Tab-separated table of C-alpha atoms and ligand atoms in Angstrom:
chain	number	residue	atom	x	y	z
A	30	MET	CA	0.000	0.000	0.000
A	31	ALA	CA	2.865	2.326	0.780
A	32	ASP	CA	3.866	2.433	-2.928
A	33	THR	CA	0.635	4.195	-3.929
A	34	LEU	CA	-0.273	7.706	-2.912
A	35	PHE	CA	-3.675	7.833	-1.186
A	36	PRO	CA	-4.367	4.077	-1.447
A	37	THR	CA	-7.999	3.067	-0.955
A	38	THR	CA	-9.339	0.174	1.077
A	39	VAL	CA	-12.386	-0.956	3.047
A	40	ILE	CA	-12.642	-1.711	6.745
A	41	GLY	CA	-14.265	-5.063	6.126
A	42	SER	CA	-17.981	-5.666	5.965
A	43	LEU	CA	-20.291	-4.796	3.106
A	44	PRO	CA	-24.085	-4.746	3.623
A	45	ARG	CA	-25.455	-8.220	2.972
A	46	PRO	CA	-28.338	-8.594	0.534
A	47	GLU	CA	-31.421	-10.065	2.180
A	48	TRP	CA	-30.921	-13.541	0.706
A	49	VAL	CA	-27.360	-13.628	2.063
A	50	ARG	CA	-28.627	-12.612	5.514
A	51	GLU	CA	-31.127	-15.462	5.363
A	52	ILE	CA	-28.468	-18.014	4.456
A	53	ILE	CA	-26.284	-16.940	7.380
A	54	LEU	CA	-29.219	-17.162	9.802
A	55	ASP	CA	-30.427	-20.494	8.344
A	56	ARG	CA	-26.917	-21.869	8.837
A	57	LYS	CA	-26.934	-20.639	12.423
A	58	ASN	CA	-30.343	-22.230	13.066
A	59	GLY	CA	-29.201	-25.488	11.522
A	60	THR	CA	-31.759	-25.368	8.702
A	61	ILE	CA	-28.945	-25.707	6.165
A	62	SER	CA	-25.486	-27.231	6.512
A	63	GLU	CA	-22.240	-25.267	6.428
A	64	ASP	CA	-21.365	-26.846	3.086
A	65	GLU	CA	-24.711	-25.907	1.580
A	66	ALA	CA	-24.379	-22.370	2.941
A	67	ASP	CA	-20.907	-22.075	1.396
A	68	ARG	CA	-22.178	-23.317	-1.952
A	69	LEU	CA	-24.842	-20.589	-1.924
A	70	LEU	CA	-22.580	-17.869	-0.555
A	71	ASN	CA	-19.708	-18.394	-3.001
A	72	PRO	CA	-21.332	-16.627	-5.980
A	73	ALA	CA	-22.598	-13.872	-3.678
A	74	ILE	CA	-19.052	-13.257	-2.494
A	75	GLU	CA	-17.815	-13.177	-6.077
A	76	SER	CA	-20.250	-10.329	-6.654
A	77	ALA	CA	-19.000	-8.532	-3.524
A	78	LEU	CA	-15.476	-8.699	-4.942
A	79	ARG	CA	-16.620	-7.441	-8.365
A	80	LEU	CA	-18.533	-4.588	-6.703
A	81	GLN	CA	-15.394	-3.420	-4.917
A	82	GLU	CA	-13.256	-3.756	-8.031
A	83	ARG	CA	-15.803	-1.682	-9.964
A	84	CYS	CA	-15.419	1.069	-7.375
A	85	GLY	CA	-11.694	1.124	-8.097
A	86	LEU	CA	-10.524	0.069	-4.633
A	87	ASP	CA	-6.836	-0.796	-4.286
A	88	GLU	CA	-7.627	-3.323	-1.566
A	89	VAL	CA	-10.752	-5.427	-0.999
A	90	THR	CA	-12.287	-7.928	1.424
A	91	ASP	CA	-14.859	-10.641	0.821
A	92	GLY	CA	-17.415	-8.305	2.416
A	93	GLU	CA	-17.434	-10.620	5.452
A	94	TRP	CA	-20.486	-12.221	3.860
A	95	ARG	CA	-19.769	-15.593	5.473
A	96	ARG	CA	-19.890	-14.129	8.983
A	97	GLU	CA	-22.747	-13.387	11.324
A	98	SER	CA	-20.634	-10.505	12.595
A	99	TYR	CA	-17.074	-9.238	12.586
A	100	VAL	CA	-16.526	-10.434	16.166
A	101	LYS	CA	-18.858	-13.426	16.449
A	102	ILE	CA	-16.722	-15.218	13.856
A	103	PHE	CA	-14.382	-15.933	16.758
A	104	ALA	CA	-17.133	-17.743	18.686
A	105	GLU	CA	-18.437	-19.482	15.557
A	106	ARG	CA	-15.071	-21.042	14.784
A	107	VAL	CA	-13.338	-21.481	18.140
A	108	ARG	CA	-14.798	-24.140	20.433
A	109	GLY	CA	-15.845	-22.988	23.926
A	110	PHE	CA	-18.701	-20.547	23.274
A	111	LYS	CA	-22.472	-20.854	23.555
A	112	PRO	CA	-24.542	-18.551	21.319
A	113	ASP	CA	-26.885	-15.741	22.321
A	114	LEU	CA	-26.354	-15.774	26.095
A	115	ILE	CA	-25.399	-12.113	26.485
A	116	GLY	CA	-27.903	-9.353	25.735
A	117	THR	CA	-26.674	-5.910	24.718
A	118	GLN	CA	-27.897	-2.584	23.469
A	119	TRP	CA	-29.514	-2.751	20.023
A	120	GLN	CA	-31.195	-6.048	21.015
A	121	MET	CA	-28.259	-7.994	19.660
A	122	ALA	CA	-27.301	-11.113	21.562
A	123	TYR	CA	-23.690	-12.271	21.904
A	124	PRO	CA	-22.220	-15.677	22.676
A	125	ALA	CA	-20.572	-16.276	26.050
A	126	VAL	CA	-17.499	-18.371	26.663
A	127	VAL	CA	-18.472	-21.424	28.724
A	128	GLU	CA	-15.509	-23.797	28.187
A	129	PRO	CA	-11.763	-23.284	27.706
A	130	LEU	CA	-11.019	-22.244	24.120
A	131	GLU	CA	-10.049	-24.831	21.558
A	132	TYR	CA	-8.723	-23.762	18.162
A	133	TYR	CA	-9.709	-26.776	16.108
A	134	ARG	CA	-10.130	-25.133	12.706
A	135	PRO	CA	-9.154	-21.788	11.180
A	136	LEU	CA	-11.299	-18.715	11.734
A	137	THR	CA	-11.087	-17.079	8.351
A	138	LEU	CA	-8.770	-19.128	6.178
A	139	ASP	CA	-11.661	-20.286	3.962
A	140	GLU	CA	-12.650	-16.632	3.400
A	141	ALA	CA	-9.070	-15.849	2.453
A	142	VAL	CA	-8.462	-18.797	0.131
A	143	PHE	CA	-11.725	-18.295	-1.758
A	144	ALA	CA	-11.232	-14.564	-2.228
A	145	ARG	CA	-7.508	-14.865	-3.051
A	146	GLN	CA	-8.342	-17.106	-6.011
A	147	ARG	CA	-10.886	-14.628	-7.329
A	148	THR	CA	-9.358	-11.179	-7.196
A	149	ARG	CA	-6.051	-9.654	-8.250
A	150	ALA	CA	-6.569	-6.681	-5.949
A	151	ARG	CA	-4.831	-6.561	-2.605
A	152	LEU	CA	-6.754	-8.677	-0.116
A	153	LYS	CA	-7.516	-7.779	3.484
A	154	ILE	CA	-8.829	-10.063	6.216
A	155	ALA	CA	-10.056	-8.616	9.515
A	156	LEU	CA	-9.893	-10.481	12.817
A	157	PRO	CA	-11.342	-9.456	16.174
A	158	ALA	CA	-8.699	-8.410	18.713
A	159	PRO	CA	-8.397	-10.213	22.075
A	160	TYR	CA	-9.665	-7.338	24.217
A	161	ILE	CA	-13.030	-7.108	22.456
A	162	VAL	CA	-13.485	-10.889	22.541
A	163	GLY	CA	-12.859	-10.853	26.290
A	164	ARG	CA	-14.986	-7.841	27.079
A	165	ARG	CA	-17.798	-8.788	24.706
A	166	MET	CA	-18.089	-12.537	25.254
A	167	TRP	CA	-17.181	-13.124	28.906
A	168	HIS	CA	-20.079	-12.998	31.359
A	169	PRO	CA	-19.889	-13.500	35.128
A	170	ASP	CA	-22.915	-15.812	35.149
A	171	HIS	CA	-21.759	-18.065	32.329
A	172	SER	CA	-17.985	-17.858	32.001
A	173	ARG	CA	-16.361	-18.023	35.448
A	174	ARG	CA	-15.978	-21.796	35.424
A	175	ALA	CA	-13.977	-21.691	32.182
A	176	TYR	CA	-12.194	-18.411	32.865
A	177	PRO	CA	-12.354	-16.769	36.316
A	178	THR	CA	-11.607	-13.383	34.722
A	179	PRO	CA	-12.097	-11.845	31.255
A	180	GLU	CA	-8.362	-11.124	31.184
A	181	GLN	CA	-7.650	-14.882	31.201
A	182	LEU	CA	-9.952	-15.339	28.236
A	183	MET	CA	-8.190	-12.494	26.402
A	184	THR	CA	-4.802	-14.098	27.034
A	185	ASP	CA	-6.029	-17.399	25.577
A	186	CYS	CA	-7.113	-15.609	22.390
A	187	VAL	CA	-3.540	-14.524	21.639
A	188	PRO	CA	-2.011	-17.832	20.443
A	189	ILE	CA	-5.151	-18.561	18.403
A	190	LEU	CA	-4.921	-15.265	16.563
A	191	ARG	CA	-1.185	-15.728	16.026
A	192	GLN	CA	-1.736	-19.126	14.406
A	193	GLU	CA	-4.481	-17.662	12.257
A	194	ILE	CA	-2.305	-14.756	11.105
A	195	GLY	CA	0.466	-17.173	10.105
A	196	GLN	CA	-1.959	-19.178	7.981
A	197	LEU	CA	-3.505	-16.100	6.374
A	198	HIS	CA	-0.072	-14.886	5.367
A	199	GLN	CA	0.688	-18.268	3.792
A	200	ALA	CA	-2.604	-18.022	1.877
A	201	GLY	CA	-1.505	-14.791	0.217
A	202	VAL	CA	-3.473	-12.266	2.276
A	203	ASP	CA	-1.851	-8.842	1.910
A	204	THR	CA	-3.235	-7.046	4.965
A	205	ILE	CA	-4.452	-8.368	8.283
A	206	GLN	CA	-6.518	-5.989	10.371
A	207	LEU	CA	-7.247	-6.403	14.061
A	208	ASP	CA	-10.645	-4.935	14.928
A	209	GLU	CA	-10.733	-3.261	18.319
A	210	PRO	CA	-13.651	-0.828	18.410
A	211	TRP	CA	-13.673	-0.711	22.191
A	212	LEU	CA	-10.415	1.227	22.378
A	213	SER	CA	-12.369	3.978	20.658
A	214	THR	CA	-15.650	3.583	22.539
A	215	LEU	CA	-13.669	4.003	25.778
A	216	VAL	CA	-13.363	7.736	25.049
A	217	ASP	CA	-17.063	8.163	25.889
A	218	PRO	CA	-17.633	8.650	29.654
A	219	LYS	CA	-21.209	7.337	29.314
A	220	PHE	CA	-19.876	4.109	27.824
A	221	ARG	CA	-17.300	3.700	30.596
A	222	GLU	CA	-20.016	4.193	33.185
A	223	ARG	CA	-22.346	1.716	31.478
A	224	GLU	CA	-19.603	-0.928	31.347
A	225	GLY	CA	-18.397	-0.199	34.887
A	226	PHE	CA	-14.892	0.846	33.826
A	227	THR	CA	-13.309	2.995	36.539
A	228	ASP	CA	-9.677	2.753	35.409
A	229	LEU	CA	-9.334	3.987	31.840
A	230	GLN	CA	-5.548	3.628	31.860
A	231	TYR	CA	-5.850	-0.032	32.851
A	232	GLU	CA	-8.285	-0.760	30.019
A	233	MET	CA	-6.120	0.981	27.432
A	234	ASP	CA	-2.912	-0.712	28.609
A	235	LEU	CA	-4.608	-4.116	28.614
A	236	CYS	CA	-5.992	-3.646	25.105
A	237	VAL	CA	-2.690	-2.402	23.661
A	238	ASP	CA	-0.570	-5.032	25.395
A	239	LEU	CA	-2.757	-7.827	23.977
A	240	ILE	CA	-2.517	-6.458	20.441
A	241	ASN	CA	1.251	-6.202	20.775
A	242	GLN	CA	1.383	-9.833	21.933
A	243	VAL	CA	-0.634	-10.893	18.880
A	244	VAL	CA	1.603	-9.091	16.372
A	245	ASP	CA	4.946	-9.781	18.087
A	246	GLY	CA	7.501	-11.052	15.577
A	247	PHE	CA	5.297	-10.607	12.489
A	248	ASP	CA	7.430	-7.675	11.409
A	249	ALA	CA	7.350	-8.482	7.701
A	250	LEU	CA	3.530	-8.557	7.556
A	251	ASP	CA	1.205	-5.673	6.877
A	252	ILE	CA	-0.876	-5.671	10.060
A	253	GLY	CA	-3.273	-2.890	10.917
A	254	MET	CA	-5.745	-2.085	13.632
A	255	HIS	CA	-9.203	-0.557	13.352
A	256	LEU	CA	-11.059	1.274	16.074
A	257	CYS	CA	-14.409	3.056	15.910
A	258	HIS	CA	-17.441	4.254	17.815
A	259	ALA	CA	-19.485	1.174	16.848
A	260	HIS	CA	-22.718	1.656	14.939
A	261	PHE	CA	-26.068	0.142	14.144
A	262	ASN	CA	-28.799	1.235	11.754
A	263	TYR	CA	-26.991	4.445	10.705
A	264	ALA	CA	-26.301	5.560	14.306
A	265	HIS	CA	-23.188	5.396	16.477
A	266	GLY	CA	-23.140	3.732	19.891
A	267	THR	CA	-20.715	6.163	21.527
A	268	GLU	CA	-19.180	9.537	20.775
A	269	GLY	CA	-16.278	11.812	21.555
A	270	PRO	CA	-12.868	12.942	20.274
A	271	TYR	CA	-9.868	10.630	20.618
A	272	ASP	CA	-7.534	12.802	22.709
A	273	VAL	CA	-7.554	10.532	25.776
A	274	ILE	CA	-6.555	7.427	23.803
A	275	MET	CA	-3.947	9.035	21.537
A	276	PRO	CA	-1.009	8.286	23.910
A	277	ALA	CA	-2.079	4.612	23.930
A	278	LEU	CA	-2.082	4.516	20.128
A	279	GLY	CA	1.581	5.493	20.206
A	280	LYS	CA	2.331	2.191	21.969
A	281	VAL	CA	0.606	-0.122	19.455
A	282	ASN	CA	3.105	-1.953	17.235
A	283	VAL	CA	1.051	-2.084	14.029
A	284	GLY	CA	1.708	-0.658	10.595
A	285	THR	CA	-1.615	1.140	10.145
A	286	ILE	CA	-4.131	2.561	12.613
A	287	SER	CA	-7.566	3.014	11.006
A	288	MET	CA	-9.942	5.479	12.636
A	289	GLU	CA	-13.217	7.271	12.009
A	290	TYR	CA	-12.830	10.924	11.109
A	291	ALA	CA	-15.720	11.599	8.730
A	292	THR	CA	-18.462	11.312	11.341
A	293	PRO	CA	-19.188	14.354	13.480
A	294	VAL	CA	-19.242	12.127	16.607
A	295	ALA	CA	-15.438	11.784	16.330
A	296	GLY	CA	-15.129	15.460	17.224
A	297	GLY	CA	-13.140	16.662	14.209
A	298	MET	CA	-9.554	16.167	13.091
A	299	ALA	CA	-7.753	18.181	15.766
A	300	SER	CA	-6.880	14.985	17.663
A	301	LEU	CA	-4.671	14.016	14.699
A	302	ALA	CA	-2.146	16.490	16.084
A	303	GLN	CA	-1.338	13.698	18.570
A	304	PHE	CA	-1.335	10.852	16.024
A	305	PRO	CA	1.839	8.759	16.519
A	306	ASP	CA	4.791	9.207	14.143
A	307	GLY	CA	5.299	5.539	13.269
A	308	PRO	CA	2.160	3.993	11.744
A	309	ARG	CA	0.217	4.943	8.652
A	310	LEU	CA	-3.074	6.708	9.268
A	311	GLY	CA	-6.092	4.829	7.977
A	312	LEU	CA	-8.349	7.838	7.534
A	313	GLY	CA	-12.072	7.301	7.801
A	314	CYS	CA	-13.232	9.760	5.136
A	315	ILE	CA	-16.701	8.370	4.329
A	316	ASP	CA	-19.452	8.661	6.945
A	317	HIS	CA	-21.341	5.372	6.659
A	318	CYS	CA	-24.024	6.688	9.030
A	319	ASP	CA	-24.833	9.611	6.728
A	320	ARG	CA	-27.549	8.532	4.299
A	321	ASN	CA	-26.359	11.104	1.761
A	322	VAL	CA	-23.599	10.006	-0.589
A	323	GLU	CA	-20.678	12.375	-0.192
A	324	THR	CA	-19.302	13.970	-3.368
A	325	PRO	CA	-15.676	13.213	-4.272
A	326	GLU	CA	-14.948	16.881	-3.530
A	327	THR	CA	-16.258	16.528	0.039
A	328	VAL	CA	-14.166	13.412	0.605
A	329	ALA	CA	-11.043	15.038	-0.864
A	330	ALA	CA	-11.528	18.060	1.394
A	331	ARG	CA	-11.614	15.756	4.434
A	332	VAL	CA	-8.348	14.152	3.379
A	333	GLU	CA	-6.725	17.533	2.814
A	334	GLN	CA	-7.791	18.535	6.303
A	335	ALA	CA	-6.042	15.446	7.694
A	336	MET	CA	-2.938	16.346	5.658
A	337	GLN	CA	-2.515	19.359	7.924
A	338	TYR	CA	-1.513	16.867	10.647
A	339	VAL	CA	-0.206	13.732	8.894
A	340	ASP	CA	2.039	13.584	5.810
A	341	LYS	CA	0.191	12.593	2.635
A	342	GLN	CA	2.590	9.652	2.114
A	343	ARG	CA	1.232	8.072	5.296
A	344	ILE	CA	-2.515	8.357	4.582
A	345	THR	CA	-4.761	5.484	3.440
A	346	LEU	CA	-8.397	6.235	2.549
A	347	HIS	CA	-11.306	4.109	3.766
A	348	PRO	CA	-14.839	4.524	5.108
A	349	ASP	CA	-15.161	5.172	8.829
A	350	CYS	CA	-16.089	1.550	9.514
A	351	GLY	CA	-17.368	-1.554	7.834
A	352	PHE	CA	-20.802	-0.749	6.422
A	353	SER	CA	-22.535	-3.621	8.161
A	354	PRO	CA	-20.470	-5.275	10.889
A	355	SER	CA	-23.284	-7.692	11.725
A	356	VAL	CA	-25.971	-9.527	9.815
A	357	GLN	CA	-28.580	-7.575	11.802
A	358	ASN	CA	-27.362	-4.194	10.580
A	359	PRO	CA	-29.848	-2.954	7.970
A	360	VAL	CA	-27.719	-0.941	5.559
A	361	ASP	CA	-28.329	-0.724	1.837
A	362	LEU	CA	-25.710	-2.252	-0.467
A	363	ASP	CA	-26.150	0.355	-3.216
A	364	HIS	CA	-25.590	3.063	-0.601
A	365	ALA	CA	-22.228	1.463	0.210
A	366	TYR	CA	-21.327	1.047	-3.457
A	367	LEU	CA	-21.956	4.693	-4.293
A	368	LYS	CA	-20.001	5.872	-1.264
A	369	LEU	CA	-17.015	3.657	-2.038
A	370	LYS	CA	-17.042	4.835	-5.645
A	371	SER	CA	-17.049	8.445	-4.534
A	372	MET	CA	-14.109	7.753	-2.215
A	373	CYS	CA	-12.091	6.202	-5.049
A	374	GLN	CA	-12.859	9.189	-7.281
A	375	ALA	CA	-11.617	11.434	-4.475
A	376	ALA	CA	-8.358	9.443	-4.329
A	377	ASP	CA	-7.870	10.023	-8.077
A	378	MET	CA	-8.469	13.728	-7.627
A	379	LEU	CA	-5.996	13.899	-4.745
A	380	ARG	CA	-3.301	11.988	-6.695
A	381	GLU	CA	-3.744	14.386	-9.576
A	382	LYS	CA	-3.431	17.407	-7.318
A	383	HIS	CA	-0.796	16.265	-4.810
A	384	GLY	CA	1.079	13.519	-6.695
B	430	LIG	ZN1	-15.573	-0.081	12.995
């Protein structure tokens, strides 16, 4: 990515057409087998790849159209979880860990192999980071027997993710992205209160330390991290500028840090003054929660604003988040297509002007 000025990518998920949503839910309910679901999903995923290529993206994903959600994939593929035990906001239920983890098959290797054979674009695979797995899928009523604390669950995620990353690299994946929205949601005092977090520094250090354990030694790989305010049905779950987490970002040993900057809930670009010197900035420059499609000019202006803080050579363009991180998220696919296309047109304009 570093060879191209203003490279374009996605965060991960594309909105799933209704029939794809049904297949994923039928598979979960046991109405159809995994093999049958794959047979039906394969051509859908081909179309997700073609859609992204048509937009002109430099890097694509498979739209995460095999997953129920960006984070539940961990519980779907690693043994030890029981589905739908934990209720949350937005009426979405999450699995809880009930047994010690067992990595008996890859998490996303099938996604990677299928997509790698079908696109010549750079390929990204996103994986949930240990902190969000531990905070999201550990529950005192269900999980204590397997793991007395969420931290112990998080620690057990590390070797699993390291094995997965090794296999994805072998399969020809160009970029691996660790999704850790909660490092961003922590900036919101209302969120911290709701989750009972009294020690922000502890949470940030824990999250960063786990990511650094996952990526340790993978120096030759392109590994990024994505954080965001989480969203559902065109609305964010938390809000606030990133100033309090910026020092923590300086300690993360990843090549790219991808953040939301298009949405007003991120509080503007001034926090980029504290963006660390090392990593590339993945700049969220499309607001997926805005139902209007931004013009290329609007997107380019956002990038130029970021260039006041971060050198243009270090900026990658992407939407603020995946358009539909879970199967429940009702976002329109054409809406995503038009926004991605506009972003790629903005990248062309910027290369012309600043190249
Ligand atoms: Zn996100």
